[in-house]
């Protein structure tokens, strides 16, 4: 029985009327939505129906009948196919507008706050080559060691050399390391049989410092000839200051395992943000787009309107970068973060930058906030920068009870931001949201929101 207006493998023509939050074009047949990669609103496309579920389907463009003025010519199809750069077919102006509209949409639909000003997205002058970190799977493809990225919704590796959005020095280092691994006949991980050894190459490179960290993620504890491999890496990549082996024995999509060994140098790199120096260990979070992060922290500070009497809580503080950027201008900063290594970094970062008016605690933000409240800590400004899943209700309850004058909510997910803003609504007024493009060519939307106590 035919329930959907289209069937799998059917060829049809549709007009694109919208974009999903992931940047897929939306075309409708009798109200039934089809999601279509590499298509833009206004474009008429001939598609092959790839999948027709009960509520929606997916299609693939066979032929584009008209072009949107927002379209740019694709430089590399594999970046769309892997999802590395899903907005690569849009002009940068259109990408920035798309992100601003995303935020407006969720504030209206989820928060029921249609009147909150959402400022135009602040973009990059040169929106490519910005990522300071890469996590690259290594696989054998047709007998060759290859580095690249998985085809979307699969684990088939598409070999890629130019990742477009990564620091070109990182792209180059990946190829160099790949070739060294090949020369030494290192066993490469095979996901299907869960055999072989080398799984991922992770590289971090300081935007200002150019210090490079290489993490080789392996399945087993041993890497054959690792001394010689280390030596070769150092010879060919003089920026490397740290080589780490991380062991992940599990059959899992999670990249890092629990155990690490230092193969060479320090267990961290250093980099600068807004004139301060930070050490960054392998397990610690560090914003991937340094240039835009500086603008974002500056925006957070402007929104916070800092003064010498302010007591700041920097929740989800990572290696302490936001709080330490603010510390000179305020009375005291309290930071909380769940990853112990990140808090170790944060404490060293305070010391190295001669900052004494800070307190960093390891723990879950909700628990530590509760403790701080009980011990009478009375913040004037609360900064939150949670992961994609956003804040929890207990955290928000405690935050409201602590009555900070202002809350700065840094978000990497508009949907959870909007959900959380609603929970603050009876006590806090949402003054404005500033989207900042931390992830050009991708659908990720970062923003800074100012909330003012009523
Ligand atoms: N503000 C930092 C880090 C932001 S990323 C920066 O700008 O670099 C979010 C951080 O929240 C990560 O470091 C992650 O380890 C941490 N985190 C995740 N869940 C947490 C929780 N429940 N409590 C405290 N920190 C948490």
XYZ file of C-alpha atoms and ligand atoms in Angstrom:
480
model
C 0.000 0.000 0.000
C 1.274 3.422 -0.943
C 1.389 5.767 2.054
C 4.040 8.290 0.979
C 3.591 10.498 -2.085
C 7.048 9.390 -3.303
C 8.796 6.032 -3.343
C 12.425 5.023 -3.036
C 14.327 5.142 -6.353
C 11.719 7.407 -7.923
C 12.979 10.413 -9.921
C 11.068 13.644 -9.329
C 11.417 17.414 -9.628
C 11.029 19.617 -6.563
C 11.615 23.199 -5.544
C 13.690 23.803 -2.425
C 11.761 25.924 0.060
C 13.893 25.859 3.215
C 17.053 24.589 4.904
C 17.242 22.225 7.883
C 19.483 23.233 10.791
C 22.077 20.907 9.273
C 21.969 22.822 5.996
C 20.079 20.254 3.925
C 17.619 21.655 1.403
C 13.931 20.919 2.064
C 11.598 20.144 -0.819
C 7.957 19.138 -0.371
C 5.682 16.824 -2.327
C 2.053 17.171 -1.160
C 3.357 18.397 2.198
C 5.754 15.454 2.544
C 9.284 16.773 3.224
C 12.366 15.501 1.434
C 15.818 16.450 2.696
C 18.321 17.042 -0.071
C 22.058 17.650 0.185
C 23.709 20.380 -1.873
C 20.494 22.262 -2.643
C 19.448 25.774 -1.669
C 16.127 27.602 -1.214
C 14.700 28.750 -4.535
C 16.499 26.098 -6.558
C 14.557 23.645 -8.701
C 16.178 20.226 -8.697
C 15.663 16.840 -10.242
C 16.262 14.263 -7.537
C 16.492 10.564 -6.954
C 14.567 9.524 -3.833
C 17.093 7.667 -1.657
C 14.815 6.900 1.233
C 11.110 7.407 1.875
C 10.208 7.025 5.545
C 6.736 7.475 6.964
C 7.199 11.140 7.909
C 10.047 12.316 5.662
C 12.527 11.171 3.057
C 15.944 11.860 1.596
C 16.870 12.705 -1.967
C 19.985 13.169 -4.049
C 20.323 15.848 -6.702
C 20.641 14.366 -10.196
C 20.388 17.678 -11.960
C 20.037 21.275 -10.810
C 17.534 23.073 -13.001
C 18.103 26.546 -11.501
C 20.864 28.081 -9.355
C 20.382 30.137 -6.206
C 22.285 33.448 -6.048
C 23.614 32.133 -2.702
C 25.435 29.289 -4.451
C 29.187 29.077 -4.931
C 30.970 26.477 -7.033
C 32.119 23.483 -5.018
C 35.870 23.142 -4.813
C 35.836 19.638 -3.408
C 32.832 17.324 -3.489
C 34.315 15.008 -0.844
C 33.967 17.755 1.775
C 30.198 17.664 1.299
C 30.048 13.878 1.147
C 31.951 13.497 4.408
C 30.140 16.305 6.169
C 33.413 18.129 6.847
C 32.095 21.267 5.139
C 28.329 20.812 4.690
C 27.741 24.505 3.853
C 30.579 24.712 1.367
C 28.131 25.296 -1.502
C 26.793 28.524 0.099
C 28.338 31.991 -0.141
C 29.830 33.038 3.175
C 27.275 35.867 3.518
C 24.485 33.311 3.140
C 26.108 31.053 5.749
C 26.250 33.924 8.258
C 22.628 34.852 7.624
C 21.602 31.176 7.889
C 23.188 31.025 11.360
C 21.539 34.232 12.554
C 18.180 32.893 11.369
C 18.776 29.590 13.157
C 19.060 31.438 16.448
C 16.029 33.620 15.692
C 14.000 30.548 14.831
C 14.706 28.654 18.063
C 14.204 31.753 20.216
C 10.815 32.172 18.648
C 9.747 28.533 18.521
C 11.362 27.005 21.616
C 11.884 29.945 23.997
C 8.777 31.882 22.876
C 10.922 35.027 22.832
C 10.366 36.471 19.350
C 11.435 39.965 20.434
C 14.959 39.219 21.663
C 17.488 40.972 19.395
C 19.680 38.488 17.554
C 22.631 40.416 16.123
C 24.141 39.622 12.717
C 26.593 36.703 12.873
C 30.186 37.865 13.125
C 32.202 35.954 10.566
C 35.840 35.527 9.627
C 37.667 37.598 7.030
C 39.129 34.403 5.605
C 36.752 31.579 6.568
C 39.000 28.612 5.743
C 41.978 26.847 7.307
C 40.890 27.831 10.806
C 40.821 24.576 12.813
C 43.738 24.189 15.217
C 42.878 20.543 15.863
C 42.270 17.492 13.675
C 41.170 13.977 14.598
C 41.760 11.870 11.543
C 40.933 8.183 11.087
C 43.629 6.036 9.501
C 42.517 3.049 7.433
C 43.728 0.779 4.684
C 41.923 1.506 1.436
C 42.758 -0.769 -1.507
C 45.916 -1.926 0.271
C 47.188 1.625 0.899
C 47.396 3.478 4.212
C 45.012 6.405 3.882
C 43.961 9.345 6.033
C 40.725 11.174 5.395
C 37.218 11.192 6.683
C 34.199 8.900 6.735
C 31.468 9.169 4.135
C 28.416 10.597 5.939
C 26.447 8.022 7.966
C 29.087 5.368 7.327
C 32.567 4.296 8.298
C 33.893 4.136 4.724
C 37.012 6.255 4.632
C 37.292 8.777 1.818
C 40.965 9.738 1.434
C 41.410 13.517 1.832
C 44.553 15.619 1.830
C 43.150 19.132 1.818
C 40.589 19.382 4.611
C 39.834 22.979 3.683
C 38.847 24.078 7.206
C 41.966 22.875 9.036
C 45.218 24.756 9.532
C 47.129 23.815 6.336
C 50.179 22.972 8.472
C 48.038 20.285 10.153
C 46.890 18.927 6.779
C 50.513 18.665 5.733
C 51.578 16.991 8.995
C 48.903 14.316 8.606
C 50.281 13.301 5.213
C 53.856 13.304 6.544
C 52.894 11.069 9.478
C 50.820 8.801 7.246
C 53.860 8.258 5.013
C 56.135 7.568 7.992
C 53.650 4.976 9.299
C 53.578 3.369 5.864
C 57.392 3.263 5.664
C 57.592 1.439 8.997
C 54.776 -0.918 8.060
C 52.705 0.008 11.089
C 49.638 -2.205 11.400
C 46.542 -0.181 10.631
C 43.300 -0.677 12.510
C 40.541 -2.585 10.770
C 37.197 -1.722 12.291
C 35.253 -4.707 10.963
C 37.506 -7.381 12.455
C 38.612 -5.132 15.357
C 42.189 -6.096 14.491
C 45.288 -4.087 13.556
C 46.594 -1.229 15.664
C 46.731 2.401 14.557
C 43.259 3.990 14.693
C 43.543 7.783 14.589
C 46.053 10.588 14.267
C 45.168 13.622 16.366
C 47.043 16.853 15.842
C 46.826 20.133 17.701
C 48.788 23.174 16.593
C 48.958 26.432 18.516
C 47.614 29.243 16.321
C 50.201 31.716 17.625
C 52.854 29.412 19.094
C 52.913 26.919 16.204
C 53.688 24.247 18.805
C 52.395 20.919 17.591
C 51.108 17.894 19.509
C 50.752 14.524 17.810
C 48.573 11.828 19.379
C 48.702 8.358 17.862
C 45.623 6.425 18.946
C 46.226 2.680 18.935
C 44.231 -0.408 19.796
C 47.022 -2.153 21.695
C 49.760 -0.975 24.040
C 52.631 -1.457 21.638
C 53.622 0.379 18.487
C 56.191 -1.505 16.471
C 59.418 0.570 16.147
C 57.915 3.548 17.945
C 61.353 5.049 18.753
C 62.279 5.277 15.100
C 58.826 6.567 14.201
C 59.141 9.302 16.825
C 62.566 10.223 15.506
C 61.281 10.479 11.937
C 58.308 12.600 12.977
C 60.636 15.034 14.771
C 62.967 15.182 11.816
C 60.230 15.955 9.321
C 58.009 18.087 11.560
C 60.232 20.388 13.639
C 57.208 22.122 15.211
C 56.325 18.973 17.176
C 56.912 19.401 20.930
C 54.786 16.494 22.133
C 54.094 12.973 20.890
C 51.605 10.883 22.815
C 50.324 7.366 22.317
C 46.751 6.903 23.425
C 45.467 3.375 23.805
C 41.867 2.623 22.954
C 41.276 -1.163 23.047
C 37.480 -0.904 22.714
C 35.181 -1.523 19.792
C 33.752 1.993 19.858
C 33.208 5.249 17.984
C 34.789 7.161 20.862
C 38.203 8.243 19.621
C 40.289 8.466 22.797
C 40.917 5.636 25.258
C 41.669 6.079 28.948
C 45.380 5.264 28.925
C 48.113 7.462 27.467
C 51.908 7.178 27.176
C 54.252 10.041 26.500
C 56.495 9.053 23.585
C 58.329 12.355 23.302
C 58.570 15.836 24.847
C 55.941 17.542 26.995
C 52.409 16.295 27.685
C 50.954 19.608 26.477
C 51.373 22.436 24.018
C 51.112 26.131 24.735
C 49.204 28.797 22.877
C 47.985 32.350 23.452
C 44.533 33.883 23.723
C 44.033 37.645 24.231
C 47.668 38.028 25.217
C 47.744 35.305 27.876
C 49.598 32.009 27.544
C 47.847 28.702 28.115
C 49.035 25.157 28.414
C 46.717 22.620 26.822
C 46.960 18.896 27.645
C 45.672 16.214 25.301
C 42.449 15.423 27.235
C 41.593 19.106 27.785
C 39.089 21.002 25.690
C 40.418 23.944 23.697
C 38.350 26.049 21.281
C 39.274 25.010 17.733
C 39.049 28.433 16.087
C 41.504 30.696 17.896
C 40.829 33.925 16.001
C 37.064 33.757 16.533
C 37.446 32.548 20.113
C 39.285 35.745 20.974
C 36.405 37.740 19.529
C 33.933 35.560 21.430
C 35.684 36.012 24.783
C 35.886 39.746 24.113
C 32.134 39.784 23.433
C 31.492 37.843 26.655
C 33.552 40.402 28.585
C 31.756 43.346 26.956
C 28.370 41.803 27.748
C 29.479 41.128 31.322
C 30.404 44.806 31.838
C 33.153 43.870 34.288
C 34.203 45.941 37.299
C 36.608 45.511 40.211
C 33.811 44.447 42.571
C 32.615 41.600 40.389
C 32.718 37.993 41.547
C 32.706 35.713 38.509
C 31.740 32.081 38.185
C 33.131 30.482 35.021
C 31.153 27.243 34.739
C 32.350 24.601 32.259
C 35.673 26.435 32.307
C 37.954 23.956 30.487
C 41.556 25.127 30.971
C 40.288 28.360 32.520
C 40.591 30.617 29.484
C 37.427 32.709 29.952
C 37.867 33.309 33.684
C 41.576 34.041 33.327
C 40.828 36.539 30.525
C 38.489 38.341 32.938
C 40.530 38.017 36.141
C 42.549 41.249 35.865
C 39.389 43.330 35.796
C 37.429 41.721 38.641
C 37.605 40.813 42.313
C 37.647 37.015 42.056
C 36.961 34.204 39.574
C 35.673 30.732 40.436
C 35.981 28.084 37.712
C 34.491 24.592 37.572
C 35.135 21.834 35.070
C 34.636 18.059 35.065
C 37.908 16.989 33.381
C 40.685 16.841 35.964
C 43.508 17.363 33.468
C 41.813 20.566 32.285
C 41.644 21.888 35.858
C 45.321 20.972 36.347
C 46.017 23.043 33.208
C 43.827 25.885 34.512
C 45.759 26.079 37.800
C 49.103 26.127 35.981
C 47.714 28.711 33.561
C 46.767 30.973 36.471
C 50.260 30.591 37.919
C 52.089 31.131 34.611
C 50.111 34.307 33.944
C 50.654 35.535 37.549
C 46.934 35.542 38.284
C 46.104 34.966 41.946
C 42.437 35.891 42.313
C 41.117 32.607 40.905
C 39.867 29.312 42.350
C 39.470 26.249 40.136
C 37.534 23.126 41.136
C 37.213 19.746 39.429
C 33.689 18.374 39.463
C 30.334 18.495 37.810
C 29.093 22.052 37.414
C 25.752 21.303 39.064
C 27.325 19.795 42.212
C 30.094 22.347 42.625
C 27.661 25.262 42.085
C 25.469 23.846 44.833
C 28.484 23.644 47.178
C 29.562 27.164 46.334
C 26.061 28.384 47.058
C 26.023 26.621 50.421
C 29.387 28.137 51.337
C 28.009 31.617 50.672
C 29.782 32.489 47.421
C 27.849 35.353 45.920
C 28.605 35.827 42.204
C 27.692 39.031 40.382
C 28.327 37.483 36.962
C 27.830 33.848 35.949
C 29.431 32.654 32.716
C 28.312 29.277 31.363
C 29.814 27.496 28.367
C 28.325 23.985 28.413
C 28.725 21.229 25.809
C 26.048 20.656 23.147
C 23.543 19.145 25.555
C 23.317 22.459 27.392
C 22.610 23.057 31.092
C 20.654 20.847 33.469
C 17.577 21.910 35.414
C 19.312 21.544 38.817
C 22.137 23.777 37.556
C 19.671 26.415 36.380
C 17.767 26.266 39.694
C 20.962 26.793 41.669
C 22.064 29.577 39.320
C 18.753 31.404 39.835
C 19.020 30.990 43.612
C 22.503 32.540 43.575
C 21.023 35.649 41.932
C 23.925 36.902 39.806
C 23.185 40.293 38.226
C 24.139 39.067 34.788
C 24.495 35.683 33.136
C 26.578 35.192 30.000
C 25.509 32.034 28.188
C 28.005 30.839 25.576
C 26.356 28.132 23.512
C 27.395 25.804 20.713
C 23.842 24.529 20.209
C 20.951 26.952 19.639
C 18.296 24.322 20.435
C 19.513 23.659 23.988
C 20.261 27.356 24.475
C 16.655 28.171 23.616
C 15.330 25.426 25.923
C 17.492 26.701 28.813
C 16.634 30.388 28.277
C 13.003 29.499 28.815
C 13.849 28.112 32.256
C 15.569 31.367 33.204
C 12.686 33.474 31.856
C 10.754 34.252 35.038
C 13.888 35.572 36.774
C 16.069 36.821 33.939
C 15.455 38.957 30.890
C 17.264 37.886 27.737
C 18.803 41.129 26.461
C 20.544 40.061 23.246
C 22.243 37.233 21.429
C 25.433 37.577 19.389
C 26.062 34.652 17.011
C 29.741 34.248 16.180
C 30.933 32.007 13.393
C 33.401 29.636 15.034
C 32.854 26.939 12.444
C 32.721 28.403 8.916
C 31.563 26.024 6.136
C 29.778 23.857 8.740
C 26.262 24.104 10.200
C 27.498 24.640 13.766
C 26.204 27.809 15.412
C 27.986 29.427 18.352
C 26.530 32.370 20.232
C 26.927 34.601 23.278
C 23.762 35.617 25.152
C 23.340 38.265 27.824
C 20.742 37.708 30.551
C 19.931 40.420 33.097
C 18.301 39.771 36.448
C 14.762 41.155 36.630
N 34.939 27.459 28.513
C 35.942 26.561 27.982
C 35.433 25.161 27.743
C 34.122 25.017 27.024
S 33.735 23.413 26.435
C 36.587 27.161 26.751
O 36.113 28.162 26.199
O 37.592 26.615 26.304
C 32.751 22.724 27.678
C 33.522 22.152 28.834
O 32.582 21.614 29.761
C 34.467 21.021 28.490
O 35.755 21.316 28.971
C 33.880 19.797 29.232
O 34.869 18.921 29.737
C 33.131 20.461 30.363
N 32.015 19.716 30.962
C 31.177 18.842 30.364
N 30.223 18.431 31.228
C 30.452 19.064 32.401
C 29.809 19.078 33.675
N 28.714 18.343 33.904
N 30.313 19.847 34.632
C 31.423 20.612 34.416
N 32.070 20.650 33.243
C 31.602 19.891 32.244
